[in-house]
CSV table of C-alpha atoms and ligand atoms in Angstrom, one decimal:
chain,number,residue,atom,x,y,z
A,1,UNK,CA,136.7,61.9,116.4
A,2,UNK,CA,135.9,58.7,115.6
A,3,UNK,CA,134.6,58.5,112.2
A,4,UNK,CA,131.8,60.0,110.4
A,5,UNK,CA,129.3,56.7,110.4
A,6,UNK,CA,127.0,59.4,106.9
A,7,UNK,CA,128.9,61.3,104.6
A,8,UNK,CA,128.9,64.9,105.6
A,9,UNK,CA,125.2,67.0,105.8
A,10,UNK,CA,123.4,65.9,102.5
A,11,UNK,CA,121.5,69.7,101.6
A,12,UNK,CA,119.1,68.4,98.9
A,13,UNK,CA,116.5,68.5,101.7
A,14,UNK,CA,116.6,72.6,102.2
A,15,UNK,CA,114.2,74.4,99.6
A,16,UNK,CA,116.5,75.2,96.5
A,17,UNK,CA,115.6,79.0,96.7
A,18,UNK,CA,116.8,78.5,100.2
A,19,UNK,CA,119.6,77.4,99.3
A,20,UNK,CA,120.0,79.4,95.8
A,21,UNK,CA,121.0,82.9,99.0
A,22,UNK,CA,123.0,84.1,101.3
A,23,UNK,CA,121.4,85.1,104.3
A,24,UNK,CA,120.1,88.7,105.6
A,25,UNK,CA,123.4,90.7,105.6
A,26,UNK,CA,124.2,92.3,108.7
A,27,UNK,CA,128.2,94.3,108.4
A,28,UNK,CA,130.3,94.6,111.1
A,29,UNK,CA,130.0,98.0,113.2
A,30,UNK,CA,133.6,97.4,115.2
A,31,UNK,CA,135.3,100.9,115.4
A,32,UNK,CA,132.8,102.5,112.9
A,33,UNK,CA,130.3,105.2,113.2
A,34,UNK,CA,127.4,103.5,112.8
A,35,UNK,CA,125.4,105.8,110.5
A,36,UNK,CA,123.2,102.7,109.0
A,37,UNK,CA,120.4,100.1,109.9
A,38,UNK,CA,118.3,103.7,110.8
A,39,UNK,CA,119.0,103.9,114.8
A,40,UNK,CA,118.0,106.1,116.7
A,41,UNK,CA,121.6,107.5,118.2
A,42,UNK,CA,121.4,108.7,122.0
A,43,UNK,CA,120.4,105.9,124.7
A,44,UNK,CA,118.6,106.5,127.8
A,45,UNK,CA,119.9,108.9,130.7
A,46,UNK,CA,121.0,107.6,133.3
A,47,UNK,CA,118.4,108.1,136.4
A,48,UNK,CA,116.4,105.4,133.8
A,49,UNK,CA,118.8,103.3,132.8
A,50,UNK,CA,119.2,103.1,136.5
A,51,UNK,CA,115.6,102.5,137.1
A,52,UNK,CA,115.2,100.2,133.8
A,53,UNK,CA,117.4,97.8,134.8
A,54,UNK,CA,115.2,98.0,138.8
A,55,UNK,CA,112.7,97.2,137.2
A,56,UNK,CA,114.1,94.2,134.9
A,57,UNK,CA,115.8,92.8,138.0
A,58,UNK,CA,112.0,91.8,138.6
A,59,UNK,CA,110.4,89.9,135.9
A,60,UNK,CA,110.4,86.3,136.9
A,61,UNK,CA,113.2,84.1,134.4
A,62,UNK,CA,111.8,81.2,135.0
A,63,UNK,CA,108.3,81.0,134.1
A,64,UNK,CA,107.4,82.3,130.4
A,65,UNK,CA,106.4,85.3,129.3
A,66,UNK,CA,102.4,85.6,129.2
A,67,UNK,CA,100.5,84.6,125.8
A,68,UNK,CA,98.5,87.5,126.2
A,69,UNK,CA,99.6,90.5,128.1
A,70,UNK,CA,96.4,92.5,128.5
A,71,UNK,CA,96.7,94.7,131.0
A,72,UNK,CA,99.6,95.7,128.5
A,73,UNK,CA,98.7,95.5,125.3
A,74,UNK,CA,95.4,98.1,127.0
A,75,UNK,CA,98.4,101.1,128.6
A,76,UNK,CA,100.1,100.1,124.3
A,77,UNK,CA,97.4,100.7,123.1
A,78,UNK,CA,96.2,103.6,125.0
A,79,UNK,CA,99.9,105.9,125.1
A,80,UNK,CA,99.9,104.4,120.5
A,81,UNK,CA,96.0,106.4,120.6
A,82,UNK,CA,94.5,103.0,119.4
A,83,UNK,CA,91.1,103.8,118.2
A,84,UNK,CA,87.9,102.3,120.4
A,85,UNK,CA,86.7,98.8,119.2
A,86,UNK,CA,89.9,99.3,117.1
A,87,UNK,CA,92.8,95.6,118.3
A,88,UNK,CA,96.9,94.9,118.9
A,89,UNK,CA,98.2,92.2,118.5
A,90,UNK,CA,101.8,92.6,119.5
A,91,UNK,CA,104.9,91.3,117.6
A,92,UNK,CA,108.8,90.1,117.8
A,93,UNK,CA,109.8,93.6,116.3
A,94,UNK,CA,107.1,94.1,113.0
A,95,UNK,CA,109.2,91.9,110.7
A,96,UNK,CA,107.4,88.7,112.6
A,97,UNK,CA,104.1,90.5,112.2
A,98,UNK,CA,105.0,90.9,108.5
A,99,UNK,CA,105.5,87.6,108.5
A,100,UNK,CA,102.6,86.7,110.8
A,101,UNK,CA,100.5,88.7,107.8
A,102,UNK,CA,101.6,86.5,105.5
A,103,UNK,CA,101.0,83.0,106.4
A,104,UNK,CA,97.9,83.2,107.7
A,105,UNK,CA,96.8,84.9,103.9
A,106,UNK,CA,99.2,82.0,102.4
A,107,UNK,CA,96.8,79.5,100.0
A,108,UNK,CA,98.4,78.8,97.1
A,109,UNK,CA,99.2,80.9,94.5
A,110,UNK,CA,98.4,83.9,96.7
A,111,UNK,CA,100.1,87.1,96.1
A,112,UNK,CA,102.0,89.6,98.0
A,113,UNK,CA,102.2,93.5,96.7
A,114,UNK,CA,103.8,96.2,96.9
A,115,UNK,CA,105.8,100.0,95.7
A,116,UNK,CA,109.0,98.3,94.4
A,117,UNK,CA,112.1,99.7,95.9
A,118,UNK,CA,111.7,99.6,99.7
A,119,UNK,CA,111.0,97.6,102.8
A,120,UNK,CA,113.2,94.4,101.6
A,121,UNK,CA,111.9,91.9,104.1
A,122,UNK,CA,108.1,92.1,102.6
A,123,UNK,CA,109.4,90.0,99.3
A,124,UNK,CA,111.6,87.3,101.8
A,125,UNK,CA,108.8,87.2,103.5
A,126,UNK,CA,106.4,86.5,101.1
A,127,UNK,CA,108.9,84.4,99.4
A,128,UNK,CA,108.9,82.8,101.8
A,129,UNK,CA,106.2,81.3,103.3
A,130,UNK,CA,105.1,80.5,100.4
A,131,UNK,CA,103.0,83.6,97.7
A,132,UNK,CA,104.5,85.2,95.5
A,133,UNK,CA,105.8,88.8,95.5
A,134,UNK,CA,104.8,90.9,92.5
A,135,UNK,CA,107.5,94.8,93.7
A,136,UNK,CA,105.1,97.6,91.3
A,137,UNK,CA,108.3,100.1,90.7
A,138,UNK,CA,108.2,103.7,92.1
A,139,UNK,CA,107.7,106.3,89.5
A,140,UNK,CA,110.3,109.6,89.1
A,141,UNK,CA,110.9,110.6,92.1
A,142,UNK,CA,110.4,108.0,93.3
A,143,UNK,CA,106.6,108.9,93.6
A,144,UNK,CA,104.3,107.0,94.0
A,145,UNK,CA,103.1,105.1,90.6
A,146,UNK,CA,99.2,105.4,90.6
A,147,UNK,CA,98.0,103.6,87.9
A,148,UNK,CA,101.3,101.1,87.7
A,149,UNK,CA,99.8,100.4,91.5
A,150,UNK,CA,96.4,100.7,90.9
A,151,UNK,CA,96.7,97.7,87.6
A,152,UNK,CA,99.2,95.6,89.8
A,153,UNK,CA,96.5,94.6,92.1
A,154,UNK,CA,93.9,94.6,89.1
A,155,UNK,CA,96.0,91.8,87.7
A,156,UNK,CA,97.4,90.0,90.7
A,157,UNK,CA,94.3,90.4,93.1
A,158,UNK,CA,97.2,90.2,96.0
A,159,UNK,CA,96.1,89.4,98.9
A,160,UNK,CA,98.6,91.4,100.7
A,161,UNK,CA,98.8,94.8,99.7
A,162,UNK,CA,102.5,96.1,101.9
A,163,UNK,CA,103.4,100.1,101.9
A,164,UNK,CA,105.9,101.6,103.6
A,165,UNK,CA,104.6,105.4,105.4
A,166,UNK,CA,107.4,106.8,104.5
A,167,UNK,CA,108.8,104.7,102.4
A,168,UNK,CA,112.6,102.8,103.5
A,169,UNK,CA,115.0,103.1,101.6
A,170,UNK,CA,113.7,105.8,100.0
A,171,UNK,CA,112.4,108.1,102.8
A,172,UNK,CA,109.3,110.2,101.0
A,173,UNK,CA,105.4,109.2,102.2
A,174,UNK,CA,103.1,108.5,98.7
A,175,UNK,CA,99.6,110.2,97.8
A,176,UNK,CA,98.1,109.6,100.6
A,177,UNK,CA,95.3,110.0,98.2
A,178,UNK,CA,97.0,107.1,95.8
A,179,UNK,CA,96.6,105.3,98.5
A,180,UNK,CA,92.8,105.8,100.0
A,181,UNK,CA,92.7,104.5,95.5
A,182,UNK,CA,94.6,101.6,96.6
A,183,UNK,CA,92.4,100.8,99.7
A,184,UNK,CA,89.6,101.2,97.2
A,185,UNK,CA,90.6,99.0,94.9
A,186,UNK,CA,92.4,96.2,96.9
A,187,UNK,CA,90.5,93.0,97.0
A,188,UNK,CA,93.0,91.5,100.3
A,189,UNK,CA,94.5,93.7,102.6
A,190,UNK,CA,96.7,96.8,102.5
A,191,UNK,CA,99.0,96.3,105.7
A,192,UNK,CA,100.5,100.7,105.8
A,193,UNK,CA,104.1,100.0,107.6
A,194,UNK,CA,104.5,103.6,109.7
A,195,UNK,CA,108.2,102.1,110.8
A,196,UNK,CA,108.3,106.1,110.7
A,197,UNK,CA,105.8,107.8,112.4
A,198,UNK,CA,108.8,109.6,115.1
A,199,UNK,CA,109.9,111.5,112.1
A,200,UNK,CA,107.0,112.6,110.0
A,201,UNK,CA,104.7,112.8,112.3
A,202,UNK,CA,102.0,111.1,110.1
A,203,UNK,CA,99.9,108.4,110.4
A,204,UNK,CA,96.5,106.0,109.2
A,205,UNK,CA,95.2,104.9,112.6
A,206,UNK,CA,92.7,107.3,112.4
A,207,UNK,CA,91.2,105.7,109.2
A,208,UNK,CA,90.7,101.9,110.1
A,209,UNK,CA,87.5,102.6,110.8
A,210,UNK,CA,86.6,104.0,107.7
A,211,UNK,CA,88.6,101.1,105.7
A,212,UNK,CA,87.8,97.5,106.8
A,213,UNK,CA,91.2,96.3,104.6
A,214,UNK,CA,93.1,98.3,106.3
A,215,UNK,CA,95.6,97.3,109.2
A,216,UNK,CA,98.9,100.1,110.5
A,217,UNK,CA,101.8,98.3,111.3
A,218,UNK,CA,104.8,100.2,113.9
A,219,UNK,CA,107.4,99.5,115.9
A,220,UNK,CA,109.0,101.0,118.7
A,221,UNK,CA,112.7,100.0,116.2
A,222,UNK,CA,112.7,103.2,114.7
A,223,UNK,CA,112.1,105.1,118.2
A,224,UNK,CA,115.2,104.5,120.0
A,225,UNK,CA,114.1,100.2,121.6
A,226,UNK,CA,115.9,98.3,118.4
A,227,UNK,CA,117.4,96.1,121.0
A,228,UNK,CA,114.2,95.2,122.6
A,229,UNK,CA,112.3,93.6,118.9
A,230,UNK,CA,109.0,95.3,119.8
A,231,UNK,CA,106.2,95.7,117.0
A,232,UNK,CA,102.8,95.7,117.0
A,233,UNK,CA,99.4,95.5,114.6
A,234,UNK,CA,96.8,97.5,115.1
A,235,UNK,CA,93.5,96.6,113.0
A,236,UNK,CA,90.2,95.8,113.1
A,237,UNK,CA,89.1,92.2,116.0
A,238,UNK,CA,88.3,90.1,113.5
A,239,UNK,CA,91.0,90.0,111.3
A,240,UNK,CA,94.1,89.9,114.8
A,241,UNK,CA,92.2,87.4,115.8
A,242,UNK,CA,93.0,85.4,112.9
A,243,UNK,CA,96.5,85.9,112.4
A,244,UNK,CA,97.0,85.7,117.0
A,245,UNK,CA,96.6,81.8,115.0
A,246,UNK,CA,99.5,81.8,113.4
A,247,UNK,CA,101.4,83.7,116.1
A,248,UNK,CA,103.6,81.8,118.2
A,249,UNK,CA,102.1,82.0,122.6
A,250,UNK,CA,105.8,83.4,124.1
A,251,UNK,CA,106.7,85.6,120.8
A,252,UNK,CA,107.7,88.7,123.2
A,253,UNK,CA,110.0,87.6,125.9
A,254,UNK,CA,109.2,88.9,129.2
A,255,UNK,CA,112.6,91.1,129.8
A,256,UNK,CA,110.9,93.0,126.0
A,257,UNK,CA,107.9,93.5,127.9
A,258,UNK,CA,108.6,94.5,131.3
A,259,UNK,CA,110.6,97.1,128.9
A,260,UNK,CA,109.2,98.4,127.5
A,261,UNK,CA,105.4,98.6,130.2
A,262,UNK,CA,108.3,100.7,132.1
A,263,UNK,CA,109.3,102.6,129.1
A,264,UNK,CA,105.7,103.3,127.8
A,265,UNK,CA,105.9,105.7,130.4
A,266,UNK,CA,108.8,107.8,129.7
A,267,UNK,CA,107.8,108.3,125.8
A,268,UNK,CA,108.4,112.1,126.0
A,269,UNK,CA,112.2,111.4,126.6
A,270,UNK,CA,112.1,109.5,123.0
A,271,UNK,CA,109.4,112.4,122.1
A,272,UNK,CA,112.9,114.7,122.1
A,273,UNK,CA,115.5,112.4,120.7
A,274,UNK,CA,112.4,112.3,117.5
A,275,UNK,CA,112.7,115.9,117.4
A,276,UNK,CA,116.3,116.8,117.6
A,277,UNK,CA,116.7,114.2,114.6
A,278,UNK,CA,114.9,115.6,112.8
A,279,UNK,CA,116.7,119.1,113.6
A,280,UNK,CA,119.3,116.8,112.3
A,281,UNK,CA,118.0,115.7,110.0
A,282,UNK,CA,117.2,119.6,108.2
A,283,UNK,CA,120.7,120.0,108.8
A,284,UNK,CA,122.3,117.2,107.2
A,285,UNK,CA,120.0,117.4,104.4
A,286,UNK,CA,120.9,121.3,103.5
A,287,UNK,CA,124.7,119.7,104.4
A,288,UNK,CA,124.5,117.1,101.7
A,289,UNK,CA,122.3,119.5,98.9
A,290,UNK,CA,125.4,122.2,99.7
A,291,UNK,CA,127.7,119.2,98.6
A,292,UNK,CA,129.2,119.5,95.1
A,293,UNK,CA,128.2,116.1,93.3
A,294,UNK,CA,125.5,114.7,95.9
A,295,UNK,CA,121.7,114.9,95.1
A,296,UNK,CA,120.0,114.5,97.9
A,297,UNK,CA,115.8,113.4,98.3
A,298,UNK,CA,113.2,114.2,100.6
A,299,UNK,CA,113.1,112.7,103.5
A,300,UNK,CA,110.4,112.6,105.8
A,301,UNK,CA,112.9,109.1,107.9
A,302,UNK,CA,115.5,109.7,110.2
A,303,UNK,CA,117.5,108.6,106.9
A,304,UNK,CA,118.0,110.1,103.9
A,305,UNK,CA,118.8,109.3,100.4
A,306,UNK,CA,120.8,110.6,98.2
A,307,UNK,CA,122.8,110.4,94.9
A,308,UNK,CA,126.6,110.0,93.9
A,309,UNK,CA,127.9,109.3,90.8
A,310,UNK,CA,129.9,105.7,92.5
A,311,UNK,CA,128.5,103.9,95.6
A,312,UNK,CA,130.7,101.5,95.8
A,313,UNK,CA,133.5,103.6,95.3
A,314,UNK,CA,132.1,106.6,97.1
A,315,UNK,CA,130.5,103.5,100.4
A,316,UNK,CA,133.7,101.2,100.0
A,317,UNK,CA,135.4,104.8,100.5
A,318,UNK,CA,133.4,106.1,103.4
A,319,UNK,CA,134.0,103.3,105.1
A,320,UNK,CA,137.5,103.5,105.3
A,321,UNK,CA,137.5,107.0,106.5
A,322,UNK,CA,135.7,105.1,109.6
A,323,UNK,CA,131.9,105.5,108.8
A,324,UNK,CA,129.1,102.7,108.2
A,325,UNK,CA,126.4,103.6,106.3
A,326,UNK,CA,124.8,101.7,103.2
A,327,UNK,CA,124.7,101.2,99.9
A,328,UNK,CA,121.2,100.9,98.4
A,329,UNK,CA,121.9,101.1,94.8
A,330,UNK,CA,122.8,96.9,94.0
A,331,UNK,CA,118.6,96.9,95.0
A,332,UNK,CA,116.9,98.1,92.4
A,333,UNK,CA,118.3,99.9,88.6
A,334,UNK,CA,115.6,102.9,90.0
A,335,UNK,CA,118.8,102.8,92.8
A,336,UNK,CA,121.7,103.9,90.3
A,337,UNK,CA,124.3,105.7,92.7
A,338,UNK,CA,122.2,105.7,95.8
A,339,UNK,CA,123.4,105.7,99.6
A,340,UNK,CA,121.8,105.8,102.7
A,341,UNK,CA,122.9,107.3,105.9
A,342,UNK,CA,121.2,107.7,108.8
A,343,UNK,CA,120.0,110.0,111.4
A,344,UNK,CA,122.9,110.4,113.6
A,345,UNK,CA,124.2,112.8,116.1
A,346,UNK,CA,124.9,116.1,115.4
A,347,UNK,CA,129.0,115.1,115.3
A,348,UNK,CA,128.6,111.9,114.0
A,349,UNK,CA,126.7,113.6,110.6
A,350,UNK,CA,129.6,116.6,110.5
A,351,UNK,CA,131.9,113.0,110.3
A,352,UNK,CA,129.8,112.3,107.5
A,353,UNK,CA,129.0,114.6,105.8
A,354,UNK,CA,132.8,115.9,106.0
A,355,UNK,CA,134.6,112.2,104.8
A,356,UNK,CA,132.1,112.4,102.3
A,357,UNK,CA,133.3,115.2,101.0
A,358,UNK,CA,137.4,114.9,101.0
A,359,UNK,CA,136.1,111.1,99.7
A,360,UNK,CA,134.1,113.3,96.3
A,361,UNK,CA,137.4,114.9,96.2
A,362,UNK,CA,139.8,112.8,96.1
A,363,UNK,CA,137.5,110.9,93.0
A,364,UNK,CA,137.2,114.3,91.3
B,401,LIG,C1,113.1,99.1,110.2
B,401,LIG,C2,111.4,99.0,109.5
B,401,LIG,C3,110.8,98.1,110.1
B,401,LIG,C4,111.5,96.8,111.6
B,401,LIG,O1,111.0,97.2,112.1
B,401,LIG,P1,111.6,95.8,113.7
B,401,LIG,O2,110.1,96.2,114.4
B,401,LIG,O3,112.8,96.9,113.9
B,401,LIG,O4,111.6,94.6,112.8
B,401,LIG,C5,109.5,97.7,109.2
B,401,LIG,N1,109.9,98.3,108.5
B,401,LIG,C6,110.5,99.6,108.0
B,401,LIG,C7,109.4,99.8,106.3
B,401,LIG,C8,111.4,99.5,108.0
B,401,LIG,O5,113.0,100.2,107.3
């Protein structure tokens, strides 16, 4: 090796706020039962995987993907029931679409508001993209605090309000009338994030025509295609046209487009899996509620938030027993003692409940 011409990297060009934080941590799940990330635990059945492989083998990997896959978007719009006159755009997961909405709105001093605790990406994206983020604490039992949120909208005049419906990490659906009050009061955009639609089966999509400032954000991740990274944002074409300007031209790759194009013809498979997950959610909820030392909160998502005496100790003990869930207690003061478990297969859920009961027994 030659001697360096200049001393080591001078990180002072990196933003102070970026240097101050650590990277979004994705824990290693090797060898563990993975119940931490709201993934669908079921894979695709055999004939479908083979046919999918066939389709993917025909994709021209030497070519850029289409910059505007109009036929694909029309097919997706039909499959999801996009109301007539509305438009959708594609993102590399809904994570990217959260960034694009904020980037397009990030005038100096612009603010982003969300009930809090909620999806961490709203806060991270707002900060990275140059906006101020204001989280409005949830009320009792993690319900939307309508008055507090309306007061924040009034005081902050946010460019964008994000509302996760159902909310992550709490799992509940907020009151629709309270959200309508926010839609009426908000001076800017209101993005309703329906990542958990397959498990809640309640949507704002049909309200798009009624509220010109409403956008509905969706993803295929929780339905069972997390690895493909496809999100979509629905709303009035005037808004979408502006967001399209900040979208990187080839943000959704050719393999994803081909895979989803194929899988849209087999949505019934995913719907059946979602139905199985909903049934398992009820069984897991009953088991948690029958476990001494556990308080489990109602869920309309594919995960359950529950409280124990010591979240960190319980998380570590479960991990030692081969089960990975998520300790959300550090996220917010209101989540003290709280853990979040994704609904898995019946066997995974049984293993989790067994390990949890053994863990809590030992610590008594
Ligand atoms: C998981 C999740 C997403 C995820 O999105 P991707 O499409 O996988 O990027 C978005 N919003 C909420 C509230 C989520 O929990």
